[in-house]
CSV table of C-alpha atoms in Angstrom, one decimal:
chain,number,residue,atom,x,y,z
L,1,MET,CA,78.7,-41.8,-9.4
L,2,GLY,CA,77.7,-39.8,-6.3
L,3,TYR,CA,77.7,-36.2,-5.9
L,4,LEU,CA,79.4,-33.9,-3.6
L,5,TRP,CA,77.7,-30.9,-4.0
L,6,SER,CA,74.9,-28.9,-5.8
L,7,VAL,CA,74.2,-25.6,-7.1
L,8,HIS,CA,71.0,-24.1,-7.3
L,9,ASP,CA,70.5,-21.0,-9.7
L,10,ARG,CA,68.1,-19.0,-11.8
L,11,ALA,CA,67.7,-17.1,-15.0
L,12,GLN,CA,66.5,-13.5,-14.7
L,13,THR,CA,63.9,-13.1,-17.7
L,14,ALA,CA,64.8,-9.4,-17.7
L,15,ASN,CA,68.8,-9.5,-18.6
L,16,GLN,CA,69.2,-13.7,-18.8
L,17,PHE,CA,71.5,-13.4,-16.1
L,18,PHE,CA,72.2,-16.5,-13.8
L,19,TYR,CA,71.6,-15.9,-10.2
L,20,LEU,CA,73.2,-18.1,-7.3
L,21,LYS,CA,70.4,-19.1,-5.2
L,22,SER,CA,71.6,-21.6,-2.8
L,23,TRP,CA,74.7,-23.6,-2.8
L,24,THR,CA,74.4,-27.2,-0.9
L,25,LYS,CA,78.1,-28.8,-0.2
L,26,ILE,CA,76.8,-32.1,0.3
L,27,HIS,CA,74.4,-33.2,-2.4
L,28,SER,CA,71.4,-35.0,-1.1
L,29,CYS,CA,68.6,-34.3,-3.4
L,30,GLY,CA,69.7,-37.2,-5.7
L,31,THR,CA,68.4,-35.2,-8.9
L,32,ASP,CA,70.3,-34.9,-12.2
L,33,VAL,CA,68.4,-32.3,-14.4
L,34,ARG,CA,69.6,-32.9,-18.0
L,35,THR,CA,66.6,-32.4,-20.1
L,36,SER,CA,63.4,-30.3,-20.0
L,37,LYS,CA,61.1,-33.5,-19.5
L,38,ASN,CA,63.7,-35.6,-16.9
L,39,PRO,CA,62.0,-37.9,-15.0
L,40,ARG,CA,64.3,-37.6,-12.1
L,41,LEU,CA,63.0,-34.2,-11.4
L,42,SER,CA,62.3,-35.0,-7.7
L,43,SER,CA,59.5,-33.9,-5.4
L,44,ASP,CA,61.9,-32.7,-2.9
L,45,LEU,CA,63.7,-30.3,-5.2
L,46,VAL,CA,60.0,-28.6,-6.4
L,47,SER,CA,59.3,-28.5,-2.4
L,48,ASN,CA,62.4,-26.4,-1.6
L,49,VAL,CA,61.9,-24.4,-5.0
L,50,VAL,CA,58.1,-23.4,-3.9
L,51,SER,CA,58.5,-23.4,0.0
L,52,LYS,CA,58.7,-19.9,0.2
L,53,ARG,CA,56.0,-19.3,-2.1
L,54,VAL,CA,54.1,-21.8,-0.2
L,55,ARG,CA,54.7,-20.2,3.1
L,56,ASP,CA,53.5,-17.0,1.9
L,57,ARG,CA,50.1,-18.3,-0.3
L,58,PRO,CA,49.3,-21.4,1.3
L,59,LEU,CA,46.7,-21.5,-1.4
L,60,THR,CA,49.3,-21.6,-4.5
L,61,ARG,CA,48.0,-23.7,-7.2
L,62,LEU,CA,49.7,-26.4,-8.7
L,63,THR,CA,49.6,-24.5,-12.4
L,64,ASP,CA,51.2,-21.9,-11.0
L,65,VAL,CA,54.2,-24.2,-9.7
L,66,ALA,CA,54.6,-26.3,-13.2
L,67,TYR,CA,54.4,-22.4,-14.5
L,68,THR,CA,57.3,-21.3,-12.7
L,69,PHE,CA,59.3,-24.4,-13.4
L,70,LYS,CA,58.7,-23.4,-17.0
L,71,ALA,CA,59.4,-20.2,-17.2
L,72,ASP,CA,62.5,-20.0,-15.1
L,73,TYR,CA,64.1,-23.6,-15.7
L,74,GLY,CA,62.4,-24.7,-18.8
L,75,LEU,CA,61.2,-27.9,-17.2
L,76,ASP,CA,58.0,-29.6,-17.9
L,77,ILE,CA,57.1,-31.1,-14.6
L,78,SER,CA,54.5,-33.3,-13.9
L,79,TYR,CA,50.9,-33.1,-11.9
L,80,HIS,CA,52.1,-35.9,-9.6
L,81,VAL,CA,55.5,-34.3,-8.5
L,82,SER,CA,54.1,-30.9,-8.5
L,83,TRP,CA,51.8,-31.9,-6.0
L,84,LEU,CA,54.1,-34.0,-4.2
L,85,GLY,CA,56.4,-31.2,-4.0
L,86,VAL,CA,53.8,-28.3,-3.0
L,87,GLU,CA,52.3,-31.0,-0.2
L,88,LYS,CA,56.1,-31.4,1.1
L,89,ALA,CA,56.6,-27.7,1.6
L,90,ARG,CA,53.0,-27.4,3.2
L,91,GLU,CA,54.1,-30.2,5.8
L,92,ALA,CA,57.4,-28.6,6.6
L,93,MET,CA,55.6,-25.1,7.7
L,94,HIS,CA,52.7,-27.1,9.6
L,95,ALA,CA,53.0,-26.5,12.9
L,96,PHE,CA,51.9,-30.1,14.2
L,97,VAL,CA,54.8,-31.5,12.2
L,98,ALA,CA,57.2,-30.2,15.3
L,99,CYS,CA,55.0,-32.1,17.9
L,100,ILE,CA,55.3,-35.3,16.0
L,101,ASN,CA,58.9,-34.9,15.2
L,102,GLY,CA,59.8,-33.8,19.0
L,103,PHE,CA,58.0,-36.9,20.6
L,104,LYS,CA,60.9,-38.8,18.7
L,105,TYR,CA,63.0,-37.5,21.2
L,106,CYS,CA,60.9,-37.6,24.5
L,107,HIS,CA,60.1,-40.3,26.8
L,108,PRO,CA,57.5,-42.8,25.0
L,109,LEU,CA,55.3,-42.1,27.4
L,110,LEU,CA,52.1,-40.6,26.5
L,111,PHE,CA,49.3,-38.8,29.1
L,112,LEU,CA,45.7,-39.4,27.6
L,113,ASP,CA,43.1,-37.4,28.8
L,114,GLY,CA,39.9,-35.4,27.7
L,115,THR,CA,38.5,-31.9,28.7
L,116,PHE,CA,35.1,-30.7,28.3
L,117,LEU,CA,34.7,-27.5,25.9
L,118,LYS,CA,33.4,-24.1,27.0
L,119,GLY,CA,32.1,-22.7,24.1
L,120,ARG,CA,28.5,-22.8,22.3
L,121,TYR,CA,28.7,-26.3,20.6
L,122,LYS,CA,30.2,-27.6,24.1
L,123,GLY,CA,31.9,-31.2,23.1
L,124,GLN,CA,35.2,-32.8,24.5
L,125,LEU,CA,39.0,-32.3,23.4
L,126,LEU,CA,40.9,-35.2,23.2
L,127,ALA,CA,44.8,-34.9,24.0
L,128,ALA,CA,48.0,-37.0,24.1
L,129,THR,CA,51.0,-34.8,26.0
L,130,VAL,CA,54.3,-36.1,27.1
L,131,LYS,CA,55.3,-34.6,30.4
L,132,ASP,CA,59.1,-33.6,29.0
L,133,GLY,CA,58.2,-29.7,29.4
L,134,LEU,CA,54.7,-30.4,28.6
L,135,PHE,CA,54.8,-31.5,25.0
L,136,PRO,CA,51.7,-31.5,23.4
L,137,VAL,CA,51.9,-34.6,20.7
L,138,ALA,CA,48.1,-34.4,19.5
L,139,PHE,CA,44.7,-33.5,20.0
L,140,ALA,CA,41.3,-33.4,18.5
L,141,ILE,CA,37.9,-32.1,19.0
L,142,ALA,CA,35.0,-34.5,19.5
L,143,ASP,CA,31.4,-34.7,20.7
L,144,SER,CA,31.9,-37.0,23.7
L,145,GLU,CA,34.3,-39.3,25.1
L,146,SER,CA,32.7,-42.5,23.5
L,147,GLU,CA,34.7,-45.6,22.6
L,148,SER,CA,34.0,-44.3,18.7
L,149,ASN,CA,35.7,-41.2,19.2
L,150,TRP,CA,38.7,-42.5,21.5
L,151,SER,CA,39.1,-45.3,18.3
L,152,SER,CA,39.3,-42.7,16.1
L,153,PHE,CA,42.1,-40.6,17.7
L,154,LEU,CA,43.7,-43.3,18.6
L,155,TYR,CA,43.7,-44.8,15.1
L,156,GLU,CA,44.9,-41.3,14.3
L,157,LEU,CA,47.7,-41.2,16.8
L,158,SER,CA,49.1,-44.6,15.4
L,159,LYS,CA,50.3,-43.4,12.3
L,160,VAL,CA,52.7,-41.0,13.9
L,161,ILE,CA,54.1,-43.1,17.0
L,162,ALA,CA,57.3,-45.1,15.9
L,163,ASP,CA,56.5,-49.3,16.2
L,164,ASP,CA,60.3,-49.9,17.5
L,165,ARG,CA,59.6,-47.9,21.0
L,166,HIS,CA,58.1,-49.6,24.2
L,167,MET,CA,55.5,-47.1,24.5
L,168,THR,CA,53.1,-46.3,27.9
L,169,PHE,CA,49.9,-44.7,28.2
L,170,VAL,CA,48.6,-43.2,31.3
L,171,SER,CA,45.2,-42.4,31.3
L,172,ASP,CA,41.9,-41.6,34.1
L,173,ARG,CA,40.1,-45.1,33.2
L,174,ASN,CA,37.7,-43.4,31.1
L,175,LEU,CA,35.5,-46.2,30.1
L,176,GLY,CA,35.2,-45.7,26.1
L,177,LEU,CA,38.9,-45.3,26.6
L,178,LEU,CA,39.5,-48.6,28.0
L,179,GLU,CA,37.0,-50.3,25.2
L,180,ALA,CA,39.0,-48.5,22.5
L,181,MET,CA,42.7,-49.2,23.9
L,182,PRO,CA,43.0,-53.1,22.8
L,183,LYS,CA,41.9,-52.2,19.6
L,184,ALA,CA,43.9,-49.3,18.7
L,185,PHE,CA,47.0,-50.6,20.4
L,186,PRO,CA,46.9,-54.0,21.6
L,187,SER,CA,50.3,-54.6,22.6
L,188,ILE,CA,50.8,-51.3,24.5
L,189,TYR,CA,51.0,-50.9,28.4
L,190,HIS,CA,48.1,-48.7,29.5
L,191,GLY,CA,48.0,-47.6,33.1
L,192,TRP,CA,45.8,-45.4,35.2
L,193,TYR,CA,46.1,-42.4,37.0
L,194,LEU,CA,46.4,-42.8,40.9
L,195,LYS,CA,44.7,-39.7,41.8
L,196,HIS,CA,41.6,-40.8,39.2
L,197,LEU,CA,41.9,-44.1,41.6
L,198,LYS,CA,41.7,-42.3,44.6
L,199,ASN,CA,38.7,-40.2,43.7
L,200,ASN,CA,36.6,-43.2,42.7
L,201,PHE,CA,37.7,-45.1,46.2
L,202,ARG,CA,36.6,-41.6,47.7
L,203,ASN,CA,33.3,-41.9,46.6
L,204,LYS,CA,32.8,-45.0,47.8
L,205,LEU,CA,33.7,-44.3,51.2
L,206,LYS,CA,30.9,-41.5,51.6
L,207,GLY,CA,29.4,-41.0,55.0
L,208,MET,CA,32.6,-42.5,56.6
L,209,GLU,CA,34.2,-40.2,59.2
L,210,ASN,CA,36.9,-38.2,57.4
L,211,GLY,CA,40.2,-39.0,59.2
L,212,PHE,CA,39.4,-42.5,58.5
L,213,LYS,CA,38.4,-41.7,54.8
L,214,GLU,CA,41.7,-40.6,54.3
L,215,HIS,CA,43.6,-43.1,56.0
L,216,LEU,CA,42.3,-45.8,53.7
L,217,ILE,CA,43.1,-43.6,50.8
L,218,ARG,CA,46.4,-42.7,51.8
L,219,LYS,CA,46.6,-46.9,52.1
L,220,LEU,CA,45.8,-46.9,48.5
L,221,GLY,CA,48.7,-44.9,47.4
L,222,ASP,CA,51.0,-47.1,49.8
L,223,CYS,CA,49.9,-50.3,47.8
L,224,ALA,CA,50.1,-48.4,44.1
L,225,TYR,CA,53.8,-47.1,44.7
L,226,GLU,CA,54.9,-50.3,46.5
L,227,PRO,CA,57.5,-51.8,44.0
L,228,THR,CA,57.5,-55.8,45.2
L,229,LEU,CA,54.8,-58.5,44.9
L,230,THR,CA,55.0,-59.4,48.8
L,231,GLY,CA,55.0,-55.7,49.9
L,232,PHE,CA,52.4,-55.2,47.6
L,233,HIS,CA,49.8,-57.8,48.8
L,234,ALA,CA,50.6,-57.3,52.7
L,235,LEU,CA,49.1,-53.6,52.2
L,236,LEU,CA,46.6,-54.8,50.2
L,237,GLU,CA,45.4,-57.1,52.7
L,238,LYS,CA,46.0,-54.7,55.1
L,239,LEU,CA,43.7,-52.0,53.4
L,240,LYS,CA,41.2,-55.0,52.9
L,241,SER,CA,41.3,-55.4,56.7
L,242,ASP,CA,40.8,-51.8,57.5
L,243,GLY,CA,38.1,-51.0,55.0
L,244,LYS,CA,36.0,-53.9,55.5
L,245,GLN,CA,33.2,-54.4,52.9
L,246,ARG,CA,33.8,-51.0,50.9
L,247,ALA,CA,37.1,-51.5,50.1
L,248,TYR,CA,37.2,-54.9,49.2
L,249,ASN,CA,34.3,-54.2,46.7
L,250,PHE,CA,36.1,-51.1,45.2
L,251,LEU,CA,39.1,-53.6,44.7
L,252,LEU,CA,37.2,-56.8,43.4
L,253,GLY,CA,37.9,-56.8,39.5
L,254,LEU,CA,40.8,-53.6,39.5
L,255,GLU,CA,43.4,-55.3,37.7
L,256,PRO,CA,47.0,-54.3,39.4
L,257,GLU,CA,48.7,-54.5,36.2
L,258,HIS,CA,47.0,-51.1,35.1
L,259,TRP,CA,48.2,-49.2,38.9
L,260,ALA,CA,50.4,-51.2,40.9
L,261,ASN,CA,53.9,-50.5,40.3
L,262,ALA,CA,54.6,-54.3,41.6
L,263,TYR,CA,52.7,-55.7,38.7
L,264,PHE,CA,53.1,-52.7,36.1
L,265,ARG,CA,55.1,-54.2,33.3
L,266,GLY,CA,55.8,-51.3,31.3
L,267,GLN,CA,57.8,-48.2,32.0
L,268,ARG,CA,56.2,-45.2,33.9
L,269,TYR,CA,59.5,-43.6,34.4
L,270,GLY,CA,58.1,-42.6,38.2
L,271,GLU,CA,55.0,-41.2,37.0
L,272,ILE,CA,51.9,-42.7,38.3
L,273,THR,CA,50.0,-39.1,38.5
L,274,SER,CA,47.8,-37.0,36.2
L,275,ASN,CA,49.9,-33.8,36.3
L,276,ALA,CA,51.0,-34.0,32.6
L,277,ALA,CA,47.3,-33.9,31.4
L,278,GLU,CA,46.2,-31.2,33.9
L,279,SER,CA,48.9,-29.0,33.2
L,280,PHE,CA,48.1,-29.1,29.1
L,281,ASN,CA,44.2,-28.6,30.2
L,282,ASN,CA,45.1,-25.7,31.9
L,283,TRP,CA,47.6,-24.6,29.2
L,284,ILE,CA,44.5,-24.3,27.2
L,285,LYS,CA,42.2,-23.3,29.7
L,286,GLU,CA,41.2,-19.7,27.8
L,287,ALA,CA,41.0,-21.3,24.3
L,288,ARG,CA,38.2,-23.8,25.7
L,289,ASN,CA,35.6,-20.8,25.7
L,290,LEU,CA,36.6,-20.4,22.0
L,291,SER,CA,34.4,-21.6,18.7
L,292,ILE,CA,35.9,-25.0,17.5
L,293,THR,CA,38.0,-23.0,14.7
L,294,LYS,CA,39.0,-20.7,16.9
L,295,LEU,CA,39.9,-22.9,19.5
L,296,VAL,CA,42.2,-24.9,16.9
L,297,ASP,CA,44.0,-22.4,15.8
L,298,THR,CA,44.6,-20.6,19.2
L,299,VAL,CA,46.0,-23.7,20.3
L,300,ARG,CA,48.1,-23.9,16.9
L,301,ASN,CA,49.3,-20.7,17.7
L,302,GLN,CA,50.7,-21.4,21.2
L,303,ILE,CA,52.2,-24.3,20.1
L,304,MET,CA,54.3,-22.3,17.8
L,305,CYS,CA,55.0,-19.7,20.3
L,306,GLN,CA,56.1,-22.6,22.6
L,307,MET,CA,58.1,-24.1,19.7
L,308,LEU,CA,59.9,-20.9,19.3
L,309,GLU,CA,60.7,-19.9,22.7
L,310,ARG,CA,62.5,-23.1,23.2
L,311,LYS,CA,64.4,-23.1,20.0
L,312,ASP,CA,65.9,-19.6,21.2
L,313,ILE,CA,66.5,-21.2,24.5
L,314,ALA,CA,68.4,-24.0,23.2
L,315,ASN,CA,70.0,-22.2,20.4
L,316,LYS,CA,72.3,-20.3,23.8
L,317,TRP,CA,73.2,-23.9,25.2
L,318,ASN,CA,76.7,-24.7,25.1
L,319,CYS,CA,76.3,-28.6,26.0
L,320,ILE,CA,75.0,-31.4,24.5
L,321,ILE,CA,72.3,-32.0,26.9
L,322,CYS,CA,69.7,-29.4,28.4
L,323,PRO,CA,71.5,-27.4,31.3
L,324,THR,CA,69.3,-28.7,33.8
L,325,PHE,CA,69.9,-32.1,33.5
L,326,GLU,CA,73.5,-31.5,32.6
L,327,THR,CA,73.9,-29.8,36.2
L,328,ASN,CA,71.6,-33.2,37.4
L,329,LEU,CA,74.6,-35.6,35.8
L,330,GLN,CA,77.6,-33.6,37.6
L,331,ASP,CA,76.0,-33.8,40.8
L,332,SER,CA,75.4,-37.4,40.2
L,333,PHE,CA,78.7,-37.9,39.2
L,334,ASN,CA,80.4,-35.9,41.9
L,335,SER,CA,78.5,-37.5,44.7
L,336,SER,CA,79.2,-40.9,43.4
L,337,ARG,CA,82.6,-40.7,43.1
L,338,SER,CA,83.7,-42.5,46.4
C-alpha cells in the first residue's frame, strides 16, 4: 500500500513533547518505522535527519549518529545504514556533485586540456570543461600529462558520464591523451583543436615568408571548416600544391576524422577551437600559483560561488529556458514566419 505523505517529528528530552520537524506531502523515502530494530529504516532517512549536523560538523562520528537515533527516536540503527546515511549527507553537500549532476543538462561535448602549475611542486592540472557558460565537470592534479595520468583521469571521469549520451571530446592532441583515450573511451568521438593544429603547422613552416606562411595556415582552417567531402579534398589538394613538401609532410598521417568537419562523425556543435579549455585555465590563473591543497580548495570555492551566483540568477527567470536562448528562439521564430 502506497503512502501519500510523511511527518517527521521529534520528542524533546526535557518535557517529552513532540515537535514537528518536517512535513512532506508526497511520501518518497519508502520507510515504515514500527519497531526499534526495524530493518526498513533507510539510509535516505538517516541522511535527511543528520544532514544539518554533517554540514556543521563534517567529521561526525557514526557512533554519534547511532546515539542520536537511539536517544531521540528509540531506534537501533546498524553500522552499515548509519555509514551510508552519513556518506549520502556528505555527498549532498559536496561542491563537486553539482558539477557532475549539472553536466547532465549540458551539451555532451567535453574539452580536455592540461595546464602547468606554478607552485613549488609544479605539475599539471588536468581538466574536463563544458563550454555551456564555462561549466567545469572534473579536474585532477598530476605530475605530468603522461599516458598513465590521463588514463587515471579518464577512468574516473567515465564513472560520472552517462553511457546513454553520444559524447564528443575535443583536445590538443597531447601524446599521452591520444594513447589513453581509446582505452578509457573506445567508442567516443575525439576531435582536435584547430588552433593547436595551426600552431604545429606554423612550426613546420619556420623560415618561410610570413605572408605566405599565414596564407597556408588559413588554407588549413578552410579545410577544417569545409562541410563536404568534395570540397574538403579540393581544398586539401590546393594546400598541398601551395605548401609543397612541407605541407605534404605535415598532413601525412593526420587523420581527417579528428579535425575536418567533412569526416568528423561526432557532434561538435560548431566548436572547433579550444576556447572553453583556455577560458577555464584563465579562470584558475591565480590558483595555479598556490600549493596543491590550497589550489584544490580555491577551485572548489570558486565553483561554489559560481553555482550560487547562477542559482540566484536562475531563480529570477520567468521562462522555461534561459532568457538569452528565449530571445534567440523568439527571433528565429519571427524571422521564419514568412
